[in-house]
CSV table of N, CA and C and ligand atoms in Angstrom, one decimal:
chain,number,residue,atom,x,y,z
A,1,UNK,N,-2.6,-3.1,-48.1
A,1,UNK,CA,-1.4,-2.7,-47.4
A,1,UNK,C,-1.7,-1.7,-46.3
A,2,UNK,N,-2.5,-0.6,-46.6
A,2,UNK,CA,-2.8,0.4,-45.6
A,2,UNK,C,-3.7,-0.3,-44.5
A,3,UNK,N,-4.6,-1.1,-45.0
A,3,UNK,CA,-5.5,-1.8,-44.0
A,3,UNK,C,-4.7,-2.6,-43.0
A,4,UNK,N,-3.7,-3.4,-43.6
A,4,UNK,CA,-2.9,-4.2,-42.7
A,4,UNK,C,-2.1,-3.4,-41.7
A,5,UNK,N,-1.6,-2.2,-42.2
A,5,UNK,CA,-0.8,-1.3,-41.3
A,5,UNK,C,-1.7,-0.9,-40.2
A,6,UNK,N,-3.0,-0.5,-40.6
A,6,UNK,CA,-3.9,-0.1,-39.5
A,6,UNK,C,-4.2,-1.2,-38.5
A,7,UNK,N,-4.4,-2.4,-39.0
A,7,UNK,CA,-4.7,-3.5,-38.1
A,7,UNK,C,-3.5,-3.8,-37.2
A,8,UNK,N,-2.3,-3.7,-37.8
A,8,UNK,CA,-1.1,-3.9,-37.0
A,8,UNK,C,-1.0,-2.8,-35.8
A,9,UNK,N,-1.2,-1.5,-36.2
A,9,UNK,CA,-1.2,-0.5,-35.2
A,9,UNK,C,-2.3,-0.7,-34.1
A,10,UNK,N,-3.5,-1.1,-34.6
A,10,UNK,CA,-4.6,-1.3,-33.6
A,10,UNK,C,-4.2,-2.4,-32.7
A,11,UNK,N,-3.6,-3.5,-33.2
A,11,UNK,CA,-3.3,-4.6,-32.4
A,11,UNK,C,-2.2,-4.2,-31.3
A,12,UNK,N,-1.2,-3.5,-31.8
A,12,UNK,CA,-0.2,-3.0,-30.9
A,12,UNK,C,-0.8,-2.1,-29.8
A,13,UNK,N,-1.7,-1.2,-30.2
A,13,UNK,CA,-2.3,-0.3,-29.2
A,13,UNK,C,-3.1,-1.1,-28.2
A,14,UNK,N,-3.8,-2.1,-28.6
A,14,UNK,CA,-4.6,-2.9,-27.7
A,14,UNK,C,-3.6,-3.7,-26.7
A,15,UNK,N,-2.5,-4.2,-27.3
A,15,UNK,CA,-1.6,-4.9,-26.4
A,15,UNK,C,-1.0,-4.0,-25.3
A,16,UNK,N,-0.7,-2.7,-25.8
A,16,UNK,CA,-0.1,-1.8,-24.8
A,16,UNK,C,-1.2,-1.4,-23.7
A,17,UNK,N,-2.4,-1.2,-24.2
A,17,UNK,CA,-3.5,-0.9,-23.3
A,17,UNK,C,-3.7,-2.0,-22.3
A,18,UNK,N,-3.7,-3.2,-22.8
A,18,UNK,CA,-3.9,-4.4,-21.9
A,18,UNK,C,-2.8,-4.5,-20.9
A,19,UNK,N,-1.5,-4.2,-21.4
A,19,UNK,CA,-0.4,-4.3,-20.5
A,19,UNK,C,-0.5,-3.3,-19.3
A,20,UNK,N,-1.0,-2.0,-19.7
A,20,UNK,CA,-1.1,-1.0,-18.6
A,20,UNK,C,-2.2,-1.4,-17.6
A,21,UNK,N,-3.4,-1.9,-18.2
A,21,UNK,CA,-4.5,-2.3,-17.3
A,21,UNK,C,-4.1,-3.4,-16.4
A,22,UNK,N,-3.4,-4.4,-16.9
A,22,UNK,CA,-2.9,-5.6,-16.1
A,22,UNK,C,-2.0,-5.1,-15.0
A,23,UNK,N,-1.0,-4.3,-15.4
A,23,UNK,CA,0.0,-3.8,-14.4
A,23,UNK,C,-0.6,-2.9,-13.4
A,24,UNK,N,-1.5,-2.0,-13.8
A,24,UNK,CA,-2.2,-1.1,-12.8
A,24,UNK,C,-3.0,-1.9,-11.8
A,25,UNK,N,-3.8,-2.9,-12.4
A,25,UNK,CA,-4.6,-3.6,-11.4
A,25,UNK,C,-3.8,-4.5,-10.5
A,26,UNK,N,-2.7,-5.0,-11.0
A,26,UNK,CA,-1.8,-5.8,-10.1
A,26,UNK,C,-1.3,-5.0,-9.0
A,27,UNK,N,-0.7,-3.7,-9.3
A,27,UNK,CA,-0.1,-3.0,-8.2
A,27,UNK,C,-1.2,-2.5,-7.2
A,28,UNK,N,-2.4,-2.1,-7.8
A,28,UNK,CA,-3.5,-1.7,-6.8
A,28,UNK,C,-3.8,-2.9,-5.9
A,29,UNK,N,-3.9,-4.0,-6.5
A,29,UNK,CA,-4.3,-5.2,-5.7
A,29,UNK,C,-3.2,-5.4,-4.7
A,30,UNK,N,-1.9,-5.3,-5.1
A,30,UNK,CA,-0.8,-5.6,-4.2
A,30,UNK,C,-0.8,-4.6,-3.0
A,31,UNK,N,-1.0,-3.3,-3.2
A,31,UNK,CA,-1.0,-2.3,-2.1
A,31,UNK,C,-2.2,-2.6,-1.2
A,32,UNK,N,-3.4,-2.8,-1.8
A,32,UNK,CA,-4.6,-3.1,-1.0
A,32,UNK,C,-4.4,-4.4,-0.2
A,33,UNK,N,-3.9,-5.4,-0.9
A,33,UNK,CA,-3.7,-6.7,-0.1
A,33,UNK,C,-2.7,-6.5,1.0
A,34,UNK,N,-1.6,-5.7,0.8
A,34,UNK,CA,-0.6,-5.5,1.8
A,34,UNK,C,-1.2,-4.8,3.0
A,35,UNK,N,-2.1,-3.8,2.7
A,35,UNK,CA,-2.7,-3.0,3.8
A,35,UNK,C,-3.7,-4.0,4.6
A,36,UNK,N,-4.4,-4.8,3.8
A,36,UNK,CA,-5.3,-5.8,4.5
A,36,UNK,C,-4.6,-6.8,5.3
A,37,UNK,N,-3.4,-7.2,4.9
A,37,UNK,CA,-2.5,-8.1,5.6
A,37,UNK,C,-2.0,-7.4,6.9
A,38,UNK,N,-1.7,-6.1,6.8
A,38,UNK,CA,-1.2,-5.3,7.9
A,38,UNK,C,-2.4,-5.2,9.0
A,39,UNK,N,-3.6,-4.9,8.5
A,39,UNK,CA,-4.7,-4.8,9.3
A,39,UNK,C,-5.0,-6.1,10.0
A,40,UNK,N,-4.8,-7.2,9.3
A,40,UNK,CA,-5.2,-8.6,9.8
A,40,UNK,C,-4.3,-8.9,11.0
A,41,UNK,N,-3.1,-8.4,11.1
A,41,UNK,CA,-2.2,-8.8,12.2
A,41,UNK,C,-2.3,-7.8,13.4
A,42,UNK,N,-3.2,-6.8,13.2
A,42,UNK,CA,-3.5,-5.9,14.3
A,42,UNK,C,-4.8,-6.4,15.0
A,43,UNK,N,-4.5,-7.1,16.2
A,43,UNK,CA,-5.6,-7.9,16.7
A,43,UNK,C,-6.5,-7.0,17.7
A,44,UNK,N,-5.9,-6.0,18.2
A,44,UNK,CA,-6.8,-5.0,19.0
A,44,UNK,C,-6.6,-3.6,18.4
A,45,UNK,N,-7.8,-3.0,18.2
A,45,UNK,CA,-7.9,-1.7,17.5
A,45,UNK,C,-8.8,-0.9,18.4
A,46,UNK,N,-8.2,-0.3,19.5
A,46,UNK,CA,-9.1,0.3,20.5
A,46,UNK,C,-10.1,1.3,20.0
A,47,UNK,N,-9.6,2.2,19.1
A,47,UNK,CA,-10.5,3.3,18.6
A,47,UNK,C,-11.4,2.7,17.5
A,48,UNK,N,-11.2,1.5,17.0
A,48,UNK,CA,-12.1,1.0,16.0
A,48,UNK,C,-11.8,1.6,14.6
A,49,UNK,N,-10.8,2.4,14.5
A,49,UNK,CA,-10.5,3.1,13.3
A,49,UNK,C,-10.3,2.2,12.1
A,50,UNK,N,-9.5,1.2,12.3
A,50,UNK,CA,-9.2,0.2,11.2
A,50,UNK,C,-10.5,-0.6,10.8
A,51,UNK,N,-11.2,-1.0,11.8
A,51,UNK,CA,-12.3,-1.9,11.5
A,51,UNK,C,-13.5,-1.1,10.9
A,52,UNK,N,-13.6,0.2,11.3
A,52,UNK,CA,-14.7,1.0,10.7
A,52,UNK,C,-14.3,1.7,9.4
A,53,UNK,N,-13.0,2.1,9.3
A,53,UNK,CA,-12.6,2.9,8.2
A,53,UNK,C,-11.9,2.2,7.1
A,54,UNK,N,-11.1,1.2,7.4
A,54,UNK,CA,-10.4,0.4,6.4
A,54,UNK,C,-11.3,-0.6,5.8
A,55,UNK,N,-12.3,-0.2,5.0
A,55,UNK,CA,-13.2,-1.1,4.4
A,55,UNK,C,-13.1,-1.2,2.9
A,56,UNK,N,-13.3,-2.4,2.3
A,56,UNK,CA,-12.9,-2.6,0.9
A,56,UNK,C,-13.9,-1.9,0.0
A,57,UNK,N,-15.0,-1.3,0.5
A,57,UNK,CA,-15.9,-0.6,-0.4
A,57,UNK,C,-15.5,0.9,-0.7
A,58,UNK,N,-14.4,1.3,0.0
A,58,UNK,CA,-13.8,2.6,-0.3
A,58,UNK,C,-12.4,2.4,-0.8
A,59,UNK,N,-11.9,3.3,-1.6
A,59,UNK,CA,-10.5,3.1,-2.1
A,59,UNK,C,-9.5,3.2,-0.9
A,60,UNK,N,-8.5,2.4,-0.9
A,60,UNK,CA,-7.5,2.4,0.2
A,60,UNK,C,-6.8,3.7,0.4
A,61,UNK,N,-6.8,4.6,-0.7
A,61,UNK,CA,-6.2,5.9,-0.6
A,61,UNK,C,-7.0,6.8,0.3
A,62,UNK,N,-8.2,6.5,0.5
A,62,UNK,CA,-9.1,7.4,1.4
A,62,UNK,C,-9.1,6.8,2.8
A,63,UNK,N,-8.4,5.7,3.1
A,63,UNK,CA,-8.4,5.1,4.4
A,63,UNK,C,-7.6,6.0,5.4
A,64,UNK,N,-8.1,6.1,6.6
A,64,UNK,CA,-7.5,6.9,7.6
A,64,UNK,C,-6.0,6.5,7.8
A,65,UNK,N,-5.1,7.5,7.8
A,65,UNK,CA,-3.7,7.2,8.0
A,65,UNK,C,-2.9,6.9,6.7
A,66,UNK,N,-3.6,6.8,5.6
A,66,UNK,CA,-3.0,6.4,4.3
A,66,UNK,C,-2.9,7.6,3.4
A,67,UNK,N,-1.7,7.9,2.8
A,67,UNK,CA,-1.6,8.8,1.7
A,67,UNK,C,-1.1,8.1,0.5
A,68,UNK,N,-1.6,8.6,-0.7
A,68,UNK,CA,-1.1,8.0,-1.9
A,68,UNK,C,-0.6,9.0,-2.8
A,69,UNK,N,0.1,8.5,-3.8
A,69,UNK,CA,0.7,9.4,-4.8
A,69,UNK,C,0.6,8.7,-6.2
A,70,UNK,N,0.6,9.4,-7.2
A,70,UNK,CA,0.5,8.8,-8.6
A,70,UNK,C,1.9,8.3,-9.0
A,71,UNK,N,2.0,7.0,-9.3
A,71,UNK,CA,3.2,6.5,-9.9
A,71,UNK,C,2.8,5.6,-11.1
A,72,UNK,N,3.4,5.9,-12.2
A,72,UNK,CA,3.0,5.2,-13.5
A,72,UNK,C,1.5,5.1,-13.6
A,73,UNK,N,0.8,6.2,-13.5
A,73,UNK,CA,-0.6,6.3,-13.7
A,73,UNK,C,-1.4,5.5,-12.7
A,74,UNK,N,-0.8,5.2,-11.5
A,74,UNK,CA,-1.5,4.4,-10.6
A,74,UNK,C,-1.4,5.0,-9.2
A,75,UNK,N,-2.4,5.0,-8.4
A,75,UNK,CA,-2.3,5.5,-7.0
A,75,UNK,C,-1.6,4.5,-6.2
A,76,UNK,N,-0.4,4.9,-5.6
A,76,UNK,CA,0.3,3.9,-4.7
A,76,UNK,C,0.4,4.5,-3.3
A,77,UNK,N,0.5,3.7,-2.3
A,77,UNK,CA,0.6,4.2,-0.9
A,77,UNK,C,2.0,4.8,-0.7
A,78,UNK,N,2.1,6.0,-0.2
A,78,UNK,CA,3.4,6.6,0.1
A,78,UNK,C,3.6,6.8,1.6
A,79,UNK,N,2.5,6.9,2.3
A,79,UNK,CA,2.8,7.0,3.8
A,79,UNK,C,1.7,6.3,4.6
A,80,UNK,N,2.1,5.9,5.7
A,80,UNK,CA,1.4,5.1,6.7
A,80,UNK,C,1.5,5.7,8.0
A,81,UNK,N,0.5,6.5,8.4
A,81,UNK,CA,0.6,7.4,9.6
A,81,UNK,C,-0.4,6.9,10.6
A,82,UNK,N,0.0,6.1,11.6
A,82,UNK,CA,-0.9,5.5,12.6
A,82,UNK,C,-0.4,5.7,14.0
A,83,UNK,N,-0.1,6.9,14.4
A,83,UNK,CA,0.4,7.0,15.8
A,83,UNK,C,-0.7,7.2,16.8
A,84,UNK,N,-0.4,6.9,18.1
A,84,UNK,CA,-1.3,7.1,19.2
A,84,UNK,C,-2.7,6.5,19.1
A,85,UNK,N,-2.8,5.3,18.5
A,85,UNK,CA,-4.1,4.7,18.2
A,85,UNK,C,-4.4,3.4,19.0
A,86,UNK,N,-3.5,3.1,20.0
A,86,UNK,CA,-3.8,1.9,20.8
A,86,UNK,C,-3.8,0.6,20.0
A,87,UNK,N,-3.1,0.6,18.9
A,87,UNK,CA,-3.1,-0.6,18.1
A,87,UNK,C,-2.2,-1.7,18.7
A,88,UNK,N,-2.7,-2.9,18.8
A,88,UNK,CA,-2.0,-4.0,19.4
A,88,UNK,C,-1.9,-5.1,18.4
A,89,UNK,N,-0.6,-5.6,18.1
A,89,UNK,CA,-0.4,-6.7,17.2
A,89,UNK,C,1.0,-6.7,16.7
A,90,UNK,N,1.2,-7.4,15.6
A,90,UNK,CA,2.5,-7.5,15.0
A,90,UNK,C,2.5,-6.8,13.7
A,91,UNK,N,3.7,-6.4,13.2
A,91,UNK,CA,3.8,-5.7,11.9
A,91,UNK,C,3.9,-6.7,10.9
A,92,UNK,N,3.0,-6.8,9.9
A,92,UNK,CA,3.0,-7.8,8.9
A,92,UNK,C,4.2,-7.6,7.9
A,93,UNK,N,4.8,-8.7,7.5
A,93,UNK,CA,5.9,-8.6,6.5
A,93,UNK,C,5.4,-8.0,5.2
A,94,UNK,N,4.1,-8.0,5.0
A,94,UNK,CA,3.5,-7.5,3.8
A,94,UNK,C,3.8,-6.0,3.6
A,95,UNK,N,4.2,-5.3,4.7
A,95,UNK,CA,4.6,-3.9,4.6
A,95,UNK,C,5.7,-3.7,3.5
A,96,UNK,N,6.5,-4.8,3.3
A,96,UNK,CA,7.6,-4.7,2.3
A,96,UNK,C,7.1,-4.7,0.9
A,97,UNK,N,5.7,-4.9,0.7
A,97,UNK,CA,5.1,-4.9,-0.6
A,97,UNK,C,4.6,-3.5,-1.0
A,98,UNK,N,4.6,-2.6,0.0
A,98,UNK,CA,4.2,-1.2,-0.3
A,98,UNK,C,5.4,-0.5,-1.0
A,99,UNK,N,5.6,-0.8,-2.2
A,99,UNK,CA,6.9,-0.4,-2.9
A,99,UNK,C,7.2,1.1,-2.8
A,100,UNK,N,6.2,2.0,-2.8
A,100,UNK,CA,6.5,3.4,-2.9
A,100,UNK,C,6.4,4.1,-1.6
A,101,UNK,N,6.4,3.3,-0.5
A,101,UNK,CA,6.3,3.9,0.8
A,101,UNK,C,7.5,4.7,1.2
A,102,UNK,N,7.3,6.0,1.6
A,102,UNK,CA,8.4,6.8,2.0
A,102,UNK,C,8.4,7.1,3.5
A,103,UNK,N,7.2,7.0,4.2
A,103,UNK,CA,7.1,7.4,5.5
A,103,UNK,C,6.2,6.4,6.3
A,104,UNK,N,6.7,6.1,7.5
A,104,UNK,CA,5.9,5.2,8.4
A,104,UNK,C,5.9,5.9,9.8
A,105,UNK,N,4.8,6.0,10.4
A,105,UNK,CA,4.7,6.5,11.8
A,105,UNK,C,3.8,5.6,12.6
A,106,UNK,N,4.4,4.7,13.4
A,106,UNK,CA,3.6,3.8,14.3
A,106,UNK,C,3.8,4.2,15.8
A,107,UNK,N,4.3,5.4,16.0
A,107,UNK,CA,4.6,5.8,17.4
A,107,UNK,C,3.5,5.6,18.4
A,108,UNK,N,3.9,5.2,19.6
A,108,UNK,CA,2.9,5.1,20.7
A,108,UNK,C,1.7,4.2,20.4
A,109,UNK,N,2.0,2.9,20.1
A,109,UNK,CA,1.0,1.9,20.0
A,109,UNK,C,1.5,0.7,20.8
A,110,UNK,N,0.9,-0.5,20.6
A,110,UNK,CA,1.4,-1.7,21.3
A,110,UNK,C,1.8,-2.7,20.3
A,111,UNK,N,2.6,-2.3,19.3
A,111,UNK,CA,3.1,-3.3,18.3
A,111,UNK,C,4.2,-4.1,19.1
A,112,UNK,N,4.2,-5.5,18.8
A,112,UNK,CA,5.2,-6.3,19.5
A,112,UNK,C,5.8,-7.2,18.4
A,113,UNK,N,6.8,-8.0,18.9
A,113,UNK,CA,7.5,-8.9,17.9
A,113,UNK,C,8.6,-8.0,17.3
A,114,UNK,N,9.1,-8.5,16.1
A,114,UNK,CA,10.2,-7.8,15.5
A,114,UNK,C,9.7,-7.0,14.3
A,115,UNK,N,10.5,-6.0,13.9
A,115,UNK,CA,10.3,-5.3,12.7
A,115,UNK,C,10.6,-6.2,11.5
A,116,UNK,N,9.7,-6.5,10.6
A,116,UNK,CA,10.0,-7.5,9.6
A,116,UNK,C,11.1,-7.0,8.6
A,117,UNK,N,11.9,-8.0,8.3
A,117,UNK,CA,13.1,-7.7,7.5
A,117,UNK,C,12.7,-7.2,6.1
A,118,UNK,N,11.5,-7.6,5.7
A,118,UNK,CA,11.0,-7.1,4.3
A,118,UNK,C,11.0,-5.6,4.2
A,119,UNK,N,11.1,-4.9,5.3
A,119,UNK,CA,11.1,-3.4,5.2
A,119,UNK,C,12.4,-3.0,4.4
A,120,UNK,N,13.4,-3.8,4.3
A,120,UNK,CA,14.6,-3.5,3.6
A,120,UNK,C,14.3,-3.4,2.1
A,121,UNK,N,13.1,-4.0,1.6
A,121,UNK,CA,12.8,-3.9,0.2
A,121,UNK,C,12.2,-2.5,-0.2
A,122,UNK,N,12.0,-1.7,0.8
A,122,UNK,CA,11.4,-0.4,0.6
A,122,UNK,C,12.4,0.7,0.3
A,123,UNK,N,12.8,0.8,-1.0
A,123,UNK,CA,13.9,1.6,-1.4
A,123,UNK,C,13.6,3.1,-1.4
A,124,UNK,N,12.3,3.5,-1.2
A,124,UNK,CA,11.9,4.9,-1.2
A,124,UNK,C,11.8,5.4,0.2
A,125,UNK,N,11.9,4.5,1.2
A,125,UNK,CA,11.6,4.8,2.6
A,125,UNK,C,12.6,5.9,3.1
A,126,UNK,N,12.1,7.0,3.7
A,126,UNK,CA,12.9,8.0,4.2
A,126,UNK,C,12.8,8.2,5.7
A,127,UNK,N,11.6,8.0,6.3
A,127,UNK,CA,11.5,8.2,7.7
A,127,UNK,C,10.6,7.1,8.3
A,128,UNK,N,11.1,6.6,9.4
A,128,UNK,CA,10.3,5.6,10.1
A,128,UNK,C,10.3,5.9,11.6
A,129,UNK,N,9.1,6.0,12.2
A,129,UNK,CA,9.0,6.3,13.6
A,129,UNK,C,8.2,5.1,14.2
A,130,UNK,N,8.9,4.4,15.2
A,130,UNK,CA,8.2,3.3,15.8
A,130,UNK,C,8.4,3.3,17.3
A,131,UNK,N,8.8,4.5,17.8
A,131,UNK,CA,9.0,4.6,19.3
A,131,UNK,C,7.7,4.3,20.1
A,132,UNK,N,7.9,4.0,21.4
A,132,UNK,CA,6.8,3.7,22.3
A,132,UNK,C,5.9,2.6,21.8
A,133,UNK,N,6.6,1.5,21.5
A,133,UNK,CA,5.9,0.2,21.2
A,133,UNK,C,6.7,-0.9,22.0
A,134,UNK,N,6.4,-2.1,21.7
A,134,UNK,CA,7.1,-3.2,22.4
A,134,UNK,C,7.9,-4.0,21.4
A,135,UNK,N,8.4,-3.4,20.4
A,135,UNK,CA,9.2,-4.1,19.4
A,135,UNK,C,10.5,-4.5,19.9
A,136,UNK,N,11.0,-5.7,19.3
A,136,UNK,CA,12.3,-6.1,19.7
A,136,UNK,C,13.3,-5.8,18.6
B,201,NAG,C1,-12.1,7.2,6.7
B,201,NAG,O1,-11.5,8.3,7.2
B,201,NAG,C2,-11.2,9.3,6.3
B,201,NAG,C3,-10.4,10.4,6.9
B,201,NAG,O2,-10.3,10.3,8.3
B,201,NAG,C4,-12.5,9.9,5.8
B,201,NAG,O3,-12.3,10.9,4.8
B,201,NAG,C5,-13.3,8.7,5.1
B,201,NAG,O4,-14.5,9.2,4.7
B,201,NAG,C6,-13.5,7.6,6.1
B,201,NAG,N1,-14.1,6.4,5.4
B,201,NAG,C7,-15.0,5.7,6.0
B,201,NAG,C8,-15.5,4.6,5.1
B,201,NAG,O5,-15.4,5.9,7.1
B,202,NAG,C1,-0.5,7.4,23.3
B,202,NAG,O1,-1.7,6.9,22.8
B,202,NAG,C2,-2.8,6.9,23.6
B,202,NAG,C3,-4.0,6.2,22.9
B,202,NAG,O2,-3.7,4.9,22.7
B,202,NAG,C4,-3.2,8.3,24.1
B,202,NAG,O3,-4.2,8.2,25.0
B,202,NAG,C5,-1.9,8.9,24.7
B,202,NAG,O4,-2.2,10.3,24.9
B,202,NAG,C6,-0.8,8.8,23.7
B,202,NAG,N1,0.4,9.4,24.3
B,202,NAG,C7,1.1,10.4,23.8
B,202,NAG,C8,2.3,10.8,24.6
B,202,NAG,O5,0.7,11.0,22.8
B,203,NAG,C1,4.1,-9.6,-1.7
B,203,NAG,O1,3.6,-9.7,-3.0
B,203,NAG,C2,3.8,-10.8,-3.7
B,203,NAG,C3,3.4,-10.7,-5.2
B,203,NAG,O2,2.2,-10.0,-5.2
B,203,NAG,C4,3.1,-12.0,-3.0
B,203,NAG,O3,3.4,-13.2,-3.7
B,203,NAG,C5,3.7,-12.1,-1.6
B,203,NAG,O4,3.0,-13.0,-0.9
B,203,NAG,C6,3.6,-10.7,-0.9
B,203,NAG,N1,4.3,-10.8,0.3
B,203,NAG,C7,3.8,-10.6,1.5
B,203,NAG,C8,4.7,-10.7,2.6
B,203,NAG,O5,2.6,-10.2,1.6
């Protein structure tokens, strides 16, 4: 009886552990993938910051312009601060996947096209600065 109880508890613990591991790796992948998709639509990066600094061998939380915060035991992107960098390109709809984003500053770059409607999915967003671009 006691042995069964132990096995039952051990199994439940393993299930819970697995659940956390799967959820954590999913959200990390999603934030990193979203940032990579954002980078991919920036076709000119005058200062070379993104090409030199946003590399997959370092954690995306250490990338220039990125701040993270702990949410449900996982580092999530909370701000995206890329002003005055001569960035040319479109804003990827993947930005809508950065669930915990509160702050965006893209001031004074050469972003063009429209602001993706996916930005509406960002329920924690408080401040957005996109002045001095060519957005419609
Ligand atoms: C990227 O930039 C940040 C801050 O500007 C720096 O701390 C980090 O070491 C840089 N990473 C790489 C890979 O250059
Ligand atoms: C805008 O960004 C460029 C770099 O792309 C910089 O040289 C310029 O000083 C910035 N303008 C302002 C008003 O900060
Ligand atoms: C957002 O994430 C979902 C699930 O991970 C993925 O299927 C979707 O393609 C992503 N959307 C964008 C615009 O990247």
